[in-house]
Structure formats: structure tokens, C-alpha cells
Short mmCIF file of C-alpha atoms in Angstrom, two decimals:
data_model
loop_
_atom_site.label_atom_id
_atom_site.label_comp_id
_atom_site.label_asym_id
_atom_site.label_seq_id
_atom_site.Cartn_x
_atom_site.Cartn_y
_atom_site.Cartn_z
CA MET D 157 50.24 -2.88 26.51
CA PHE D 158 49.52 0.45 24.83
CA SER D 159 48.10 3.19 26.98
CA PRO D 160 44.44 4.13 26.34
CA GLU D 161 45.34 7.57 25.05
CA ARG D 162 47.51 6.01 22.31
CA ARG D 163 44.79 3.58 21.22
CA ASP D 164 41.64 5.66 21.50
CA PRO D 165 39.83 6.23 19.18
CA PHE D 166 42.03 4.20 16.85
CA VAL D 167 41.34 0.44 16.90
CA LEU D 168 43.67 -1.44 14.58
CA ALA D 169 41.52 -4.58 14.36
CA ASP D 170 38.49 -2.56 13.19
CA LEU D 171 40.54 -0.89 10.46
CA SER D 172 41.92 -4.26 9.35
CA ASP D 173 38.37 -5.61 9.12
CA SER D 174 37.44 -2.78 6.78
CA ILE D 175 40.35 -3.70 4.52
CA PHE D 176 40.10 -7.51 4.45
CA ARG D 177 36.33 -8.14 4.78
CA ASP D 178 34.23 -9.25 1.84
CA GLY D 179 33.82 -6.11 -0.29
CA GLY D 180 36.44 -4.25 1.72
CA SER D 181 39.26 -2.02 0.56
CA LEU D 182 41.33 -4.84 -0.92
CA PHE D 183 38.40 -5.69 -3.20
CA ALA D 184 37.18 -2.15 -3.90
CA ASN D 185 40.59 -0.57 -4.58
CA MET D 186 42.74 -3.48 -5.73
CA GLY D 187 40.28 -6.01 -7.15
CA PHE D 188 41.46 -8.78 -4.80
CA GLU D 189 39.12 -11.65 -3.96
CA HIS D 190 37.94 -12.12 -0.38
CA ARG D 191 39.82 -14.80 1.56
CA PRO D 192 38.24 -15.68 4.93
CA GLU D 193 41.50 -17.18 6.26
CA GLN D 194 43.39 -14.01 5.32
CA GLU D 195 40.74 -11.87 7.02
CA LEU D 196 41.02 -13.95 10.21
CA MET D 197 44.81 -13.80 10.18
CA ALA D 198 44.81 -10.02 9.63
CA ARG D 199 42.45 -9.49 12.58
CA MET D 200 44.57 -11.70 14.86
CA CYS D 201 47.77 -9.95 13.75
CA SER D 202 46.10 -6.58 14.41
CA GLU D 203 45.18 -7.61 17.93
CA ALA D 204 48.69 -8.97 18.55
CA PHE D 205 50.34 -5.74 17.36
CA GLU D 206 47.97 -3.56 19.37
CA THR D 207 48.29 -5.51 22.63
CA ASP D 208 51.93 -6.69 22.37
CA SER D 209 50.76 -10.29 22.44
CA PRO D 210 52.63 -13.26 20.91
CA LEU D 211 50.90 -15.01 18.02
CA VAL D 212 51.66 -18.22 16.11
CA PHE D 213 49.73 -18.61 12.88
CA GLU D 214 49.89 -21.53 10.44
CA ALA D 215 48.31 -21.16 7.02
CA GLY D 216 48.64 -22.92 3.70
CA THR D 217 49.65 -21.62 0.29
CA GLY D 218 47.29 -19.08 -1.24
CA VAL D 219 46.03 -17.52 1.98
CA GLY D 220 47.92 -14.28 1.41
CA LYS D 221 49.88 -14.37 4.65
CA SER D 222 52.30 -11.58 3.75
CA LEU D 223 49.58 -8.97 3.24
CA ALA D 224 47.76 -10.23 6.35
CA TYR D 225 50.67 -9.20 8.57
CA LEU D 226 52.19 -6.39 6.47
CA ILE D 227 49.08 -4.21 6.20
CA PRO D 228 48.16 -4.12 9.92
CA GLY D 229 51.86 -4.16 10.84
CA ILE D 230 52.67 -1.07 8.78
CA ILE D 231 49.60 0.76 10.04
CA ALA D 232 50.66 -0.06 13.61
CA ALA D 233 54.25 0.99 12.90
CA LYS D 234 53.15 4.38 11.58
CA ARG D 235 50.43 5.04 14.14
CA PHE D 236 52.36 3.86 17.20
CA ARG D 237 55.82 4.99 15.93
CA ARG D 238 57.32 1.55 16.29
CA GLN D 239 59.38 -0.35 13.71
CA LEU D 240 58.02 -3.49 12.09
CA VAL D 241 60.80 -6.07 11.73
CA VAL D 242 60.11 -8.93 9.29
CA ALA D 243 62.51 -11.88 9.24
CA THR D 244 62.39 -14.51 6.50
CA ASN D 245 64.51 -17.57 5.83
CA THR D 246 64.73 -17.47 2.05
CA ILE D 247 65.98 -14.84 -0.37
CA ALA D 248 62.98 -15.58 -2.59
CA LEU D 249 60.53 -14.40 0.08
CA GLN D 250 62.62 -11.32 0.85
CA GLU D 251 62.53 -10.36 -2.82
CA GLN D 252 58.77 -11.03 -2.95
CA LEU D 253 58.22 -8.71 0.01
CA LEU D 254 60.45 -5.95 -1.38
CA ARG D 255 59.48 -6.12 -5.06
CA LYS D 256 55.83 -7.20 -4.92
CA ASP D 257 54.07 -7.12 -1.55
CA LEU D 258 55.31 -3.82 -0.12
CA PRO D 259 54.61 -1.91 -3.37
CA LEU D 260 51.10 -3.43 -3.34
CA VAL D 261 50.55 -2.22 0.22
CA ARG D 262 51.72 1.27 -0.73
CA LEU D 263 49.38 1.30 -3.74
CA LEU D 264 46.45 0.18 -1.58
CA PHE D 265 47.12 2.94 0.96
CA SER D 266 47.42 5.60 -1.73
CA ARG D 267 44.09 4.56 -3.33
CA ASP D 268 42.06 4.54 -0.10
CA SER D 269 41.46 7.95 1.45
CA ASN D 270 41.03 6.31 4.86
CA LEU D 271 44.54 4.82 4.57
CA ALA D 272 46.36 7.62 2.75
CA GLU D 273 48.18 8.77 5.90
CA PHE D 274 50.09 5.46 5.95
CA ALA D 275 51.22 5.47 2.30
CA ASP D 276 54.54 7.20 2.94
CA PHE D 277 55.97 4.33 5.02
CA LYS D 278 59.73 3.81 4.67
CA THR D 279 61.35 0.43 4.14
CA ALA D 280 64.91 -0.84 4.63
CA PHE D 281 66.64 -4.12 3.83
CA LEU D 282 69.23 -5.19 6.39
CA VAL D 283 72.07 -7.65 5.83
CA GLY D 284 75.19 -8.42 7.86
CA ARG D 285 78.04 -5.89 8.01
CA ALA D 286 80.40 -8.11 6.03
CA ASN D 287 78.11 -7.78 3.00
CA TYR D 288 78.73 -4.01 2.70
CA LEU D 289 81.71 -2.17 1.29
CA CYS D 290 83.30 0.37 3.64
CA THR D 291 84.80 3.11 1.50
CA SER D 292 87.10 4.25 4.33
CA ARG D 293 88.63 0.77 4.65
CA LEU D 294 88.87 0.60 0.85
CA LYS D 295 90.90 3.83 0.77
CA ARG D 296 93.26 2.51 3.46
CA ALA D 297 93.67 -0.83 1.66
CA ILE D 298 94.55 0.95 -1.59
CA ALA D 299 97.09 3.12 0.23
CA GLU D 300 98.71 0.03 1.79
CA LYS D 301 98.20 -2.51 -1.01
CA THR D 302 101.91 -3.23 -1.51
CA GLU D 303 102.16 -4.35 2.14
CA LEU D 304 98.87 -6.31 2.13
CA PHE D 305 98.38 -7.94 -1.27
CA ARG D 306 100.03 -10.03 -3.94
CA THR D 307 99.87 -8.78 -7.55
CA ASP D 308 96.70 -10.72 -8.38
CA GLU D 309 95.06 -9.51 -5.15
CA SER D 310 96.02 -5.91 -5.98
CA ALA D 311 94.25 -6.29 -9.32
CA GLU D 312 91.16 -7.54 -7.48
CA LEU D 313 91.35 -4.55 -5.15
CA GLU D 314 91.39 -2.22 -8.16
CA ARG D 315 88.32 -4.00 -9.57
CA ILE D 316 86.46 -3.45 -6.30
CA ALA D 317 87.53 0.21 -6.31
CA GLU D 318 86.12 0.70 -9.84
CA TRP D 319 82.87 -0.99 -8.84
CA ALA D 320 82.62 1.28 -5.78
CA LEU D 321 82.29 4.30 -8.07
CA CYS D 322 79.06 3.01 -9.69
CA THR D 323 77.33 0.77 -7.13
CA LYS D 324 74.23 2.18 -5.40
CA THR D 325 74.21 -0.08 -2.34
CA GLY D 326 77.80 -1.29 -1.95
CA MET D 327 76.46 -4.80 -1.28
CA VAL D 328 78.69 -7.68 -2.27
CA GLU D 329 75.87 -9.44 -4.13
CA GLU D 330 76.04 -6.69 -6.77
CA LEU D 331 79.71 -7.40 -7.52
CA ASN D 332 79.96 -9.77 -10.48
CA PRO D 333 81.92 -11.97 -10.44
CA ARG D 334 81.99 -12.30 -6.67
CA PRO D 335 85.19 -10.97 -5.08
CA ASN D 336 88.23 -12.78 -3.79
CA TRP D 337 87.12 -13.17 -0.16
CA ASP D 338 90.60 -12.59 1.25
CA VAL D 339 90.61 -9.17 -0.42
CA TRP D 340 86.97 -8.42 0.43
CA ASN D 341 87.67 -9.04 4.12
CA TRP D 342 90.05 -6.07 4.11
CA VAL D 343 87.46 -3.65 2.69
CA ASN D 344 84.09 -4.74 4.05
CA ALA D 345 82.33 -3.05 6.97
CA ASP D 346 82.81 -5.87 9.49
CA SER D 347 85.29 -3.96 11.62
CA SER D 348 85.15 -1.44 14.43
CA SER D 349 87.23 0.83 12.20
CA CYS D 350 83.99 1.26 10.22
CA SER D 351 81.93 3.57 12.44
CA PRO D 352 80.11 6.90 12.18
CA LYS D 353 83.14 8.58 13.77
CA LYS D 354 85.67 6.98 11.43
CA CYS D 355 83.51 7.10 8.28
CA PRO D 356 82.21 10.68 8.53
CA ASP D 357 82.14 11.73 4.87
CA GLY D 358 78.80 10.10 4.01
CA THR D 359 80.21 7.69 1.41
CA CYS D 360 80.37 4.50 3.52
CA PHE D 361 77.68 2.14 2.29
CA TYR D 362 77.19 0.42 5.63
CA GLN D 363 76.81 3.68 7.53
CA LYS D 364 74.24 4.84 4.96
CA ALA D 365 72.39 1.53 5.36
CA ARG D 366 72.39 1.98 9.15
CA LYS D 367 70.81 5.42 8.81
CA ALA D 368 68.17 4.00 6.47
CA VAL D 369 67.32 1.27 8.97
CA ALA D 370 67.11 3.78 11.84
CA GLY D 371 64.54 5.83 9.91
CA ALA D 372 62.54 2.93 8.45
CA ASP D 373 59.04 1.86 9.42
CA VAL D 374 59.61 -1.64 8.01
CA VAL D 375 62.92 -3.54 8.21
CA ILE D 376 63.38 -6.76 6.22
CA LEU D 377 66.15 -9.20 7.16
CA ASN D 378 66.84 -12.94 7.24
CA HIS D 379 66.63 -15.41 10.12
CA SER D 380 70.41 -15.77 10.31
CA LEU D 381 71.04 -12.07 10.85
CA LEU D 382 68.14 -11.74 13.28
CA PHE D 383 69.48 -14.46 15.56
CA ALA D 384 73.10 -13.37 15.12
CA LEU D 385 72.16 -9.87 16.31
CA ILE D 386 70.12 -11.24 19.21
CA ALA D 387 73.02 -13.52 20.20
CA ALA D 388 75.34 -10.49 20.06
CA GLY D 389 73.15 -8.69 22.59
CA ALA D 390 70.76 -6.60 20.50
CA ALA D 391 67.85 -5.02 22.42
CA GLU D 392 69.09 -6.09 25.85
CA GLU D 393 67.75 -2.98 27.55
CA ILE D 394 65.71 -3.85 30.61
CA GLY D 395 62.02 -3.20 30.20
CA THR D 396 61.96 -2.79 26.44
CA ARG D 397 59.30 -4.50 24.35
CA GLY D 398 61.46 -5.02 21.29
CA VAL D 399 63.10 -8.12 19.91
CA LEU D 400 65.84 -6.59 17.76
CA PHE D 401 65.40 -2.87 18.40
CA ALA D 402 64.28 -1.29 21.65
CA ASP D 403 60.59 -0.89 20.74
CA ASP D 404 59.99 -2.94 17.60
CA MET D 405 57.30 -5.43 16.58
CA CYS D 406 58.73 -8.61 15.10
CA VAL D 407 57.22 -10.98 12.54
CA ILE D 408 59.09 -14.21 11.82
CA ASP D 409 57.88 -15.60 8.51
CA GLU D 410 58.80 -19.15 7.43
CA ALA D 411 59.08 -19.88 11.15
CA HIS D 412 59.12 -23.65 10.60
CA LEU D 413 62.71 -23.18 9.35
CA MET D 414 63.75 -21.14 12.37
CA PRO D 415 64.97 -23.77 14.93
CA LYS D 416 68.04 -24.84 12.92
CA VAL D 417 69.12 -21.24 12.35
CA ALA D 418 68.60 -20.35 16.02
CA ALA D 419 70.65 -23.37 17.15
CA GLU D 420 73.52 -22.34 14.88
CA SER D 421 73.44 -18.75 16.14
CA PHE D 422 73.36 -19.63 19.83
CA GLY D 423 75.68 -22.62 19.50
CA LEU D 424 79.46 -22.89 19.39
CA SER D 425 81.54 -24.03 16.43
CA ILE D 426 85.33 -24.27 16.20
CA SER D 427 87.33 -25.55 13.24
CA SER D 428 91.02 -25.94 12.54
CA SER D 429 90.75 -24.22 9.15
CA GLY D 430 88.69 -21.33 10.55
CA MET D 431 91.13 -20.62 13.37
CA ALA D 432 94.17 -20.86 11.08
CA LYS D 433 92.59 -18.51 8.55
CA GLU D 434 91.93 -15.83 11.18
CA LEU D 435 95.46 -16.15 12.59
CA ARG D 436 97.03 -15.81 9.13
CA ARG D 437 95.14 -12.58 8.63
CA ILE D 438 96.99 -11.27 11.67
CA TYR D 439 100.31 -12.47 10.26
CA ASP D 440 101.03 -15.02 7.51
CA PRO D 441 104.57 -16.35 7.98
CA LEU D 442 104.76 -17.66 4.41
CA LYS D 443 103.68 -14.42 2.72
CA LYS D 444 105.31 -12.22 5.40
CA ARG D 445 102.12 -10.15 5.32
CA GLY D 446 99.15 -9.47 7.54
CA LEU D 447 97.49 -6.97 9.81
CA ILE D 448 100.40 -6.39 12.19
CA THR D 449 102.90 -5.84 9.37
CA ARG D 450 101.06 -2.52 8.89
CA ALA D 451 102.09 -1.53 12.43
CA PRO D 452 105.71 -0.30 12.39
CA SER D 453 106.09 -1.05 16.10
CA ALA D 454 105.29 -4.79 15.78
CA SER D 455 108.39 -6.72 16.83
CA VAL D 456 109.80 -9.99 15.49
CA PHE D 457 108.87 -11.62 18.82
CA GLU D 458 105.25 -10.48 18.45
CA LYS D 459 105.08 -11.86 14.91
CA GLU D 460 106.56 -15.13 16.18
CA SER D 461 103.73 -15.40 18.70
CA VAL D 462 101.33 -15.72 15.72
CA VAL D 463 103.57 -18.42 14.23
CA ALA D 464 103.53 -20.26 17.56
CA ALA D 465 99.72 -20.03 17.76
CA LEU D 466 99.38 -21.41 14.21
CA ALA D 467 101.62 -24.36 15.06
CA ALA D 468 99.68 -24.99 18.28
CA VAL D 469 96.37 -25.01 16.39
CA GLU D 470 97.71 -27.51 13.84
CA ASN D 471 99.06 -29.80 16.58
CA PHE D 472 95.90 -29.52 18.70
CA PHE D 473 93.55 -30.60 15.91
CA ALA D 474 95.97 -33.26 14.57
CA LYS D 475 95.99 -34.87 18.03
CA ILE D 476 92.19 -34.78 18.17
CA ARG D 477 91.92 -36.45 14.76
CA LYS D 478 94.44 -39.16 15.70
CA GLU D 479 92.88 -39.96 19.08
CA ASN D 480 89.16 -39.63 18.26
CA LEU D 481 88.34 -39.59 14.55
CA VAL D 482 90.24 -42.46 12.95
CA LYS D 483 87.36 -44.96 12.90
CA LYS D 484 84.42 -42.54 13.10
CA ASP D 485 83.59 -39.23 11.43
CA THR D 486 81.51 -38.02 14.40
CA VAL D 487 82.10 -38.55 18.12
CA ARG D 488 79.89 -37.35 21.00
CA LEU D 489 81.80 -35.79 23.91
CA ALA D 490 80.52 -36.85 27.31
CA SER D 491 83.30 -36.15 29.84
CA PRO D 492 85.02 -32.82 30.55
CA GLU D 493 88.75 -32.52 29.88
CA TRP D 494 88.56 -35.14 27.15
CA THR D 495 91.79 -33.64 25.77
CA ALA D 496 94.53 -31.31 26.99
CA ASN D 497 93.92 -27.64 26.26
CA THR D 498 97.27 -26.87 24.63
CA LEU D 499 95.89 -23.71 23.00
CA GLU D 500 95.32 -21.76 26.22
CA GLU D 501 98.87 -20.46 26.59
CA PRO D 502 99.79 -19.58 22.96
CA LEU D 503 96.46 -17.80 22.38
CA SER D 504 96.80 -15.90 25.68
CA ILE D 505 100.30 -14.74 24.73
CA LEU D 506 99.11 -13.67 21.28
CA ALA D 507 96.14 -11.75 22.70
CA LYS D 508 98.46 -9.93 25.12
CA ASN D 509 100.85 -9.04 22.29
CA LEU D 510 98.05 -7.73 20.06
CA SER D 511 96.82 -5.53 22.89
CA ALA D 512 100.33 -4.11 23.29
CA ILE D 513 100.70 -3.46 19.53
CA ALA D 514 97.33 -1.71 19.41
CA ALA D 515 98.31 0.51 22.35
CA ARG D 516 101.52 1.59 20.58
CA THR D 517 99.90 2.17 17.18
CA GLN D 518 99.33 5.84 16.38
CA ASP D 519 96.93 5.20 13.49
CA GLU D 520 93.52 5.06 15.22
CA SER D 521 91.82 2.99 12.50
CA LEU D 522 94.64 0.43 12.42
CA SER D 523 94.64 0.27 16.21
CA SER D 524 90.88 -0.46 16.12
CA GLU D 525 91.39 -3.32 13.66
CA ILE D 526 94.16 -4.84 15.78
CA LYS D 527 91.87 -4.62 18.82
CA ASP D 528 89.18 -6.42 16.80
CA TYR D 529 91.55 -9.31 16.24
CA GLN D 530 92.68 -9.28 19.85
CA ARG D 531 89.03 -9.82 20.76
CA LYS D 532 88.73 -12.59 18.16
CA VAL D 533 91.74 -14.39 19.61
CA CYS D 534 90.24 -14.12 23.10
CA ALA D 535 86.96 -15.50 21.74
CA MET D 536 88.84 -18.44 20.18
CA LYS D 537 90.58 -19.13 23.50
CA ASP D 538 87.29 -19.04 25.41
CA ALA D 539 85.55 -21.24 22.83
CA VAL D 540 88.26 -23.90 22.99
CA ALA D 541 88.11 -23.86 26.80
CA GLU D 542 84.32 -24.31 26.74
CA ALA D 543 84.62 -27.22 24.29
CA VAL D 544 87.37 -28.96 26.29
CA TYR D 545 85.58 -28.55 29.63
CA LEU D 546 82.02 -28.96 28.20
CA GLY D 547 81.33 -25.68 29.92
CA ALA D 548 77.63 -25.03 29.19
CA GLU D 549 74.99 -27.09 30.96
CA LYS D 550 72.31 -28.78 28.84
CA HIS D 551 74.44 -28.36 25.70
CA VAL D 552 75.60 -31.23 23.51
CA TYR D 553 79.22 -31.28 22.32
CA TRP D 554 80.73 -33.39 19.58
CA LEU D 555 83.73 -33.77 17.26
CA GLU D 556 83.21 -33.98 13.52
CA LYS D 557 85.60 -34.71 10.69
CA GLY D 558 85.05 -32.53 7.63
CA GLY D 559 86.67 -30.44 4.93
CA LYS D 560 89.19 -31.50 2.30
CA ASP D 561 91.75 -32.60 4.88
CA GLY D 562 89.30 -34.24 7.26
#
């Protein structure tokens, strides 16, 4: 609850009424027709923002839901110095908010002298780290391209480097055609080697986006990122009111589509192709390339531990297919230890070797990336153990055949 001194004499619901009522500011300054359902929703949103109360609101097409939560939400964000986080499921709604609704709100505020103090609100659009180019990682990839990339991949790296000189946001959606994902993974911001300390020159697109989000009154993102960040431990501070940030107010639009996304974010998924792909990024025995080939101290034995893990993954999933998925494409798992966990040892050895390589590596950024993959290998090991032992209560586990190779 807000303290009386923060609320008095300001009452958000009263101000919302003056905007949405018949003949109110939306009509007088914008020419909008009065919508009773929109007025009701705006008042209820105002009360929810002001009292930190949960609210579920269902309304049909044409009610004007976006303005009903954006206008009181932005006023509350500015007046109470709290961020308004808006999560949507579809790109279409995100674009509507950014290109249509938020400019309308700003225009309304600028035309009404009673609302002018709120017109300078700042907005930010947040996507996952892997969608941003990290210029520091790009520079390192270019410097080491002969060790990392084939000729065609080097040409793709040069294309990304040329695009980096003209892009405003560094977001992958601007790159046309879309990049080779194997190359993009070496230059995007999804790495602990992309950080304020390691990207200090102000050119990293992800670090600039982070600063914009930190200073924004309104943050727009999608359901997937919202739940991924929550699952990763965002806003875990004890006693905070926030959902994503420590003291935010969160609106989940298109909430009827939320359960599936939440289940995916808080669930567990392991695939043979996914594990093999991550391991080959550490070291690909066919190409003789990978992350640890950039570390001069990596021994033949340590590279062989990646080869052993790859073979173990192939054998583990081949056995599962043969024993469980010959007659059916999907099988429910009901009893723990339904198969032998033959991945525990090779993944443990690999994780130990990666930790040792990282400790010996003088290049701090490369050491950080190797540590990232050490953590990924540990996460794979833990995920396989949970699946084999059906480790989480009240969770459902199953096997599913999919992909080109089944």
C-alpha cells in the first residue's frame, strides 16, 4: 500500500475519471467517443495501481483496453516513481502499443494542461539478450575468425560487421536477410563476457538497451521474456512489490495466452540435437574448431572429453528411442530411474575440465565465455538427472519423438 503522504492530495482514480468520463479529456482533447466499459476499466486499473491490488479484467474488442491501463499506469509510474511493465504475447500488439497507443497517450498529456507534467514519460522495448549485437564480442570474433569460422561463415561475419556500422538498435530483426545463427551466437549479447565492465566504450547495443530500460517509465516486452526472467530469478528481493523489477507495476495483456508460455518457461526440456549443438560449440571434432580452441592451454585430453560427451549423448538418446519410442511417438514416464543415467560421468568430467581451462586462461573475456559453457554443461547434467529420477513433485514427464531424425 502507498503511504498517505504519497497519495494525498493526489487520487489516481479521480484523475482517470476526468479523462475517461463522458465529455472528459479524451473527448475534449482527442475527439474520442465515450466508452462506459473503458471508463470502468480505467477506474479499476487506477485503484489497482494505487493500492497494489491484483486485477483481472476481461473485455471484448473495441473497448479500448490499452488506453484504459496505459493512461492511469503511466500517470502512476510518473507520480509514484515506479516502472510500468507491459507484457504482451503477440508482436502485433507490441507494435500497436509502441507505434500507436503510446504516442496517443503522449499527445493527450501534452494537450491537457492538467496532464502536461506526465507528457515526458520515457518508454523502452525489451527483448532477450540473444537478440542484440554485442560490439565487443563482434570485435573479438573478427580478430579470431580464422580459428572460429569457415570461409562462408567469415563472409557472414563481415556482413554483420558492416550492418553494425549503420544499425540504430543492433537488434537481429533489423538484419536482412537473417544471419547464420551459428555465427550470430558468437557475436550476440547472450554471454557474461557482455557486461558493463567488459563493454565500457558505450557502443554495445545490449548495454545501451539496458540503460534505456533502467531509465524508462514504461517497459514493453513479451510473455516469453517476462517468464524467462522470472524463472531466472528476477525481482527475488524479499519484501519488494515488483514482478520483474524491484518496485514495478505489471500489466499482462493477452493474458488468456499466458498459461502455455508460463509452463514452457518453468518447465524442463532436453533434446539430443540441442545438447549436441551446445557441445559442438565448445569443440567440434569434425571442424577442429570451437570455444576451447581459442584457449592455448586447452589440452588434447580436454578436447577429447567433449568428444566423449558427444558420443555419450548420441548413445543415451539412441537407447531411449530403441527402448521407448519404436511403436509410439509419445510416452508418459511414471517410474523414477526408467533408464540408466549414462550422461552423469562424461558431463561431470567435461564440466571439471572447462573449469580448469577457464582458470588457466589469461584472456578475461574468453575465460568468462568458457565459464558460461561450464555452467551450461552443469545445467544439462542436472536436467538429465531430474528427468531420469522424475525429480520434481507434481510435474509430468514424458518422452517425445521429433525432429528430422526422430
